[in-house]
PDB file of C-alpha atoms in Angstrom:
ATOM      1  CA  UNK P   1      78.828  60.177 134.614  1.00 53.00           C
ATOM      2  CA  UNK P   2      80.345  61.306 137.990  1.00 64.00           C
ATOM      3  CA  UNK P   3      84.004  62.190 137.434  1.00 92.00           C
ATOM      4  CA  UNK P   4      85.064  61.547 140.971  1.00 96.00           C
ATOM      5  CA  UNK P   5      85.251  58.389 143.114  1.00 97.00           C
ATOM      6  CA  UNK P   6      86.504  57.630 146.577  1.00 97.00           C
ATOM      7  CA  UNK P   7      89.342  55.327 147.092  1.00 98.00           C
ATOM      8  CA  UNK P   8      86.984  53.009 148.985  1.00 97.00           C
ATOM      9  CA  UNK P   9      84.459  52.819 146.197  1.00 97.00           C
ATOM     10  CA  UNK P  10      87.190  52.478 143.712  1.00 97.00           C
ATOM     11  CA  UNK P  11      88.677  49.487 145.639  1.00 96.00           C
ATOM     12  CA  UNK P  12      85.262  47.852 145.670  1.00 95.00           C
ATOM     13  CA  UNK P  13      84.838  48.161 141.980  1.00 93.00           C
ATOM     14  CA  UNK P  14      88.302  46.541 141.466  1.00 91.00           C
ATOM     15  CA  UNK P  15      87.360  43.724 143.809  1.00 91.00           C
ATOM     16  CA  UNK P  16      84.026  43.071 142.104  1.00 90.00           C
ATOM     17  CA  UNK P  17      85.679  42.316 138.834  1.00 81.00           C
ATOM     18  CA  UNK P  18      83.964  45.259 137.093  1.00 83.00           C
ATOM     19  CA  UNK P  19      85.561  46.533 133.882  1.00 91.00           C
ATOM     20  CA  UNK P  20      87.799  49.009 135.522  1.00 95.00           C
ATOM     21  CA  UNK P  21      91.453  50.079 134.886  1.00 97.00           C
ATOM     22  CA  UNK P  22      93.529  52.246 137.214  1.00 98.00           C
ATOM     23  CA  UNK P  23      96.021  54.911 135.791  1.00 98.00           C
ATOM     24  CA  UNK P  24      98.732  56.235 137.968  1.00 98.00           C
ATOM     25  CA  UNK P  25      99.927  59.549 136.820  1.00 98.00           C
ATOM     26  CA  UNK P  26     102.613  59.978 139.414  1.00 98.00           C
ATOM     27  CA  UNK P  27     106.366  60.334 138.499  1.00 98.00           C
ATOM     28  CA  UNK P  28     108.607  57.407 138.297  1.00 96.00           C
ATOM     29  CA  UNK P  29     110.317  58.177 141.679  1.00 96.00           C
ATOM     30  CA  UNK P  30     106.858  58.216 143.457  1.00 96.00           C
ATOM     31  CA  UNK P  31     106.393  54.546 142.670  1.00 93.00           C
ATOM     32  CA  UNK P  32     109.314  53.757 144.943  1.00 91.00           C
ATOM     33  CA  UNK P  33     107.163  54.712 147.925  1.00 93.00           C
ATOM     34  CA  UNK P  34     103.985  52.841 147.107  1.00 95.00           C
ATOM     35  CA  UNK P  35     101.684  51.548 144.231  1.00 94.00           C
ATOM     36  CA  UNK P  36      98.450  49.930 143.421  1.00 95.00           C
ATOM     37  CA  UNK P  37      99.155  46.534 141.870  1.00 92.00           C
ATOM     38  CA  UNK P  38      97.920  46.275 138.316  1.00 93.00           C
ATOM     39  CA  UNK P  39      97.787  50.082 137.673  1.00 96.00           C
ATOM     40  CA  UNK P  40      98.809  51.441 134.324  1.00 97.00           C
ATOM     41  CA  UNK P  41     101.676  53.877 135.030  1.00 98.00           C
ATOM     42  CA  UNK P  42     102.014  56.935 132.739  1.00 98.00           C
ATOM     43  CA  UNK P  43     103.316  60.106 134.419  1.00 98.00           C
ATOM     44  CA  UNK P  44     101.124  63.215 133.826  1.00 98.00           C
ATOM     45  CA  UNK P  45     103.574  64.903 131.433  1.00 97.00           C
ATOM     46  CA  UNK P  46     103.477  61.800 129.174  1.00 98.00           C
ATOM     47  CA  UNK P  47      99.713  61.438 128.832  1.00 98.00           C
ATOM     48  CA  UNK P  48      99.454  63.328 125.586  1.00 97.00           C
ATOM     49  CA  UNK P  49     101.850  61.089 123.684  1.00 97.00           C
ATOM     50  CA  UNK P  50     100.747  57.779 125.368  1.00 97.00           C
ATOM     51  CA  UNK P  51      96.941  57.989 125.178  1.00 95.00           C
ATOM     52  CA  UNK P  52      96.924  55.009 122.875  1.00 94.00           C
ATOM     53  CA  UNK P  53      97.799  52.886 125.794  1.00 95.00           C
ATOM     54  CA  UNK P  54      94.609  53.937 127.682  1.00 97.00           C
ATOM     55  CA  UNK P  55      91.519  51.864 127.528  1.00 94.00           C
ATOM     56  CA  UNK P  56      88.265  53.320 126.315  1.00 92.00           C
ATOM     57  CA  UNK P  57      85.947  50.439 126.931  1.00 92.00           C
ATOM     58  CA  UNK P  58      86.108  50.375 130.743  1.00 94.00           C
ATOM     59  CA  UNK P  59      86.211  52.908 133.624  1.00 95.00           C
ATOM     60  CA  UNK P  60      89.488  54.516 133.882  1.00 97.00           C
ATOM     61  CA  UNK P  61      90.196  55.589 137.577  1.00 98.00           C
ATOM     62  CA  UNK P  62      93.008  58.034 137.512  1.00 98.00           C
ATOM     63  CA  UNK P  63      94.996  58.786 140.655  1.00 98.00           C
ATOM     64  CA  UNK P  64      98.155  60.653 141.843  1.00 98.00           C
ATOM     65  CA  UNK P  65      99.333  61.427 145.325  1.00 98.00           C
ATOM     66  CA  UNK P  66      96.453  63.387 146.597  1.00 97.00           C
ATOM     67  CA  UNK P  67      94.146  63.897 143.656  1.00 95.00           C
ATOM     68  CA  UNK P  68      94.921  67.250 142.128  1.00 96.00           C
ATOM     69  CA  UNK P  69      97.197  66.189 139.133  1.00 97.00           C
ATOM     70  CA  UNK P  70      94.768  63.219 138.410  1.00 98.00           C
ATOM     71  CA  UNK P  71      91.848  65.687 138.317  1.00 97.00           C
ATOM     72  CA  UNK P  72      93.795  67.729 135.681  1.00 97.00           C
ATOM     73  CA  UNK P  73      94.508  64.573 133.645  1.00 97.00           C
ATOM     74  CA  UNK P  74      90.756  63.589 133.847  1.00 97.00           C
ATOM     75  CA  UNK P  75      89.748  66.953 132.463  1.00 96.00           C
ATOM     76  CA  UNK P  76      92.458  66.735 129.802  1.00 97.00           C
ATOM     77  CA  UNK P  77      91.208  63.210 128.844  1.00 97.00           C
ATOM     78  CA  UNK P  78      87.639  64.294 128.802  1.00 96.00           C
ATOM     79  CA  UNK P  79      88.550  67.129 126.418  1.00 96.00           C
ATOM     80  CA  UNK P  80      90.198  64.422 124.195  1.00 96.00           C
ATOM     81  CA  UNK P  81      87.037  62.359 124.111  1.00 94.00           C
ATOM     82  CA  UNK P  82      87.582  60.017 126.982  1.00 95.00           C
ATOM     83  CA  UNK P  83      84.261  59.871 128.762  1.00 93.00           C
ATOM     84  CA  UNK P  84      85.356  56.969 130.960  1.00 95.00           C
ATOM     85  CA  UNK P  85      88.082  58.863 133.073  1.00 97.00           C
ATOM     86  CA  UNK P  86      87.212  59.223 136.777  1.00 97.00           C
ATOM     87  CA  UNK P  87      89.410  61.005 139.302  1.00 98.00           C
ATOM     88  CA  UNK P  88      90.125  59.073 142.591  1.00 98.00           C
ATOM     89  CA  UNK P  89      89.741  61.761 145.260  1.00 97.00           C
ATOM     90  CA  UNK P  90      92.546  61.869 147.852  1.00 97.00           C
ATOM     91  CA  UNK P  91      94.760  59.880 145.557  1.00 98.00           C
ATOM     92  CA  UNK P  92      96.936  57.006 146.622  1.00 98.00           C
ATOM     93  CA  UNK P  93      97.240  58.686 150.064  1.00 97.00           C
ATOM     94  CA  UNK P  94      93.502  58.084 150.507  1.00 97.00           C
ATOM     95  CA  UNK P  95      94.067  54.347 149.245  1.00 97.00           C
ATOM     96  CA  UNK P  96      96.609  53.948 151.960  1.00 97.00           C
ATOM     97  CA  UNK P  97      94.475  55.338 154.721  1.00 96.00           C
ATOM     98  CA  UNK P  98      91.120  53.975 153.584  1.00 96.00           C
ATOM     99  CA  UNK P  99      91.770  50.735 151.769  1.00 96.00           C
ATOM    100  CA  UNK P 100      95.373  49.247 152.271  1.00 95.00           C
ATOM    101  CA  UNK P 101      97.312  50.460 155.257  1.00 94.00           C
ATOM    102  CA  UNK P 102     100.233  48.270 154.311  1.00 94.00           C
ATOM    103  CA  UNK P 103     101.213  50.424 151.599  1.00 92.00           C
ATOM    104  CA  UNK P 104     103.540  53.375 152.233  1.00 89.00           C
ATOM    105  CA  UNK P 105     102.630  56.994 152.676  1.00 93.00           C
ATOM    106  CA  UNK P 106     104.738  59.955 151.851  1.00 94.00           C
TER     107      UNK P 106
END
């Protein structure tokens, strides 16, 4: 499975009703700027102790601000047996520019 997806393709999956979940690994303070509605929020540093909260039966699109932290999380999850995790390239910044210009950028 391809381990990266663009924000535009991720939004189309979300709109299509596909079995997909979004995981926001940004810090709590970053949520004040913008968020994707319905996304699971678990800061990167809390992933190891909160993996039980993550779905294994649907695509898990992981994102952060620009896509680097989320790429690390995808690699970590893959090493823990999650074969459904996909990094959203460009992060929420790409979502703001390519999908929903009404959400804030920082």
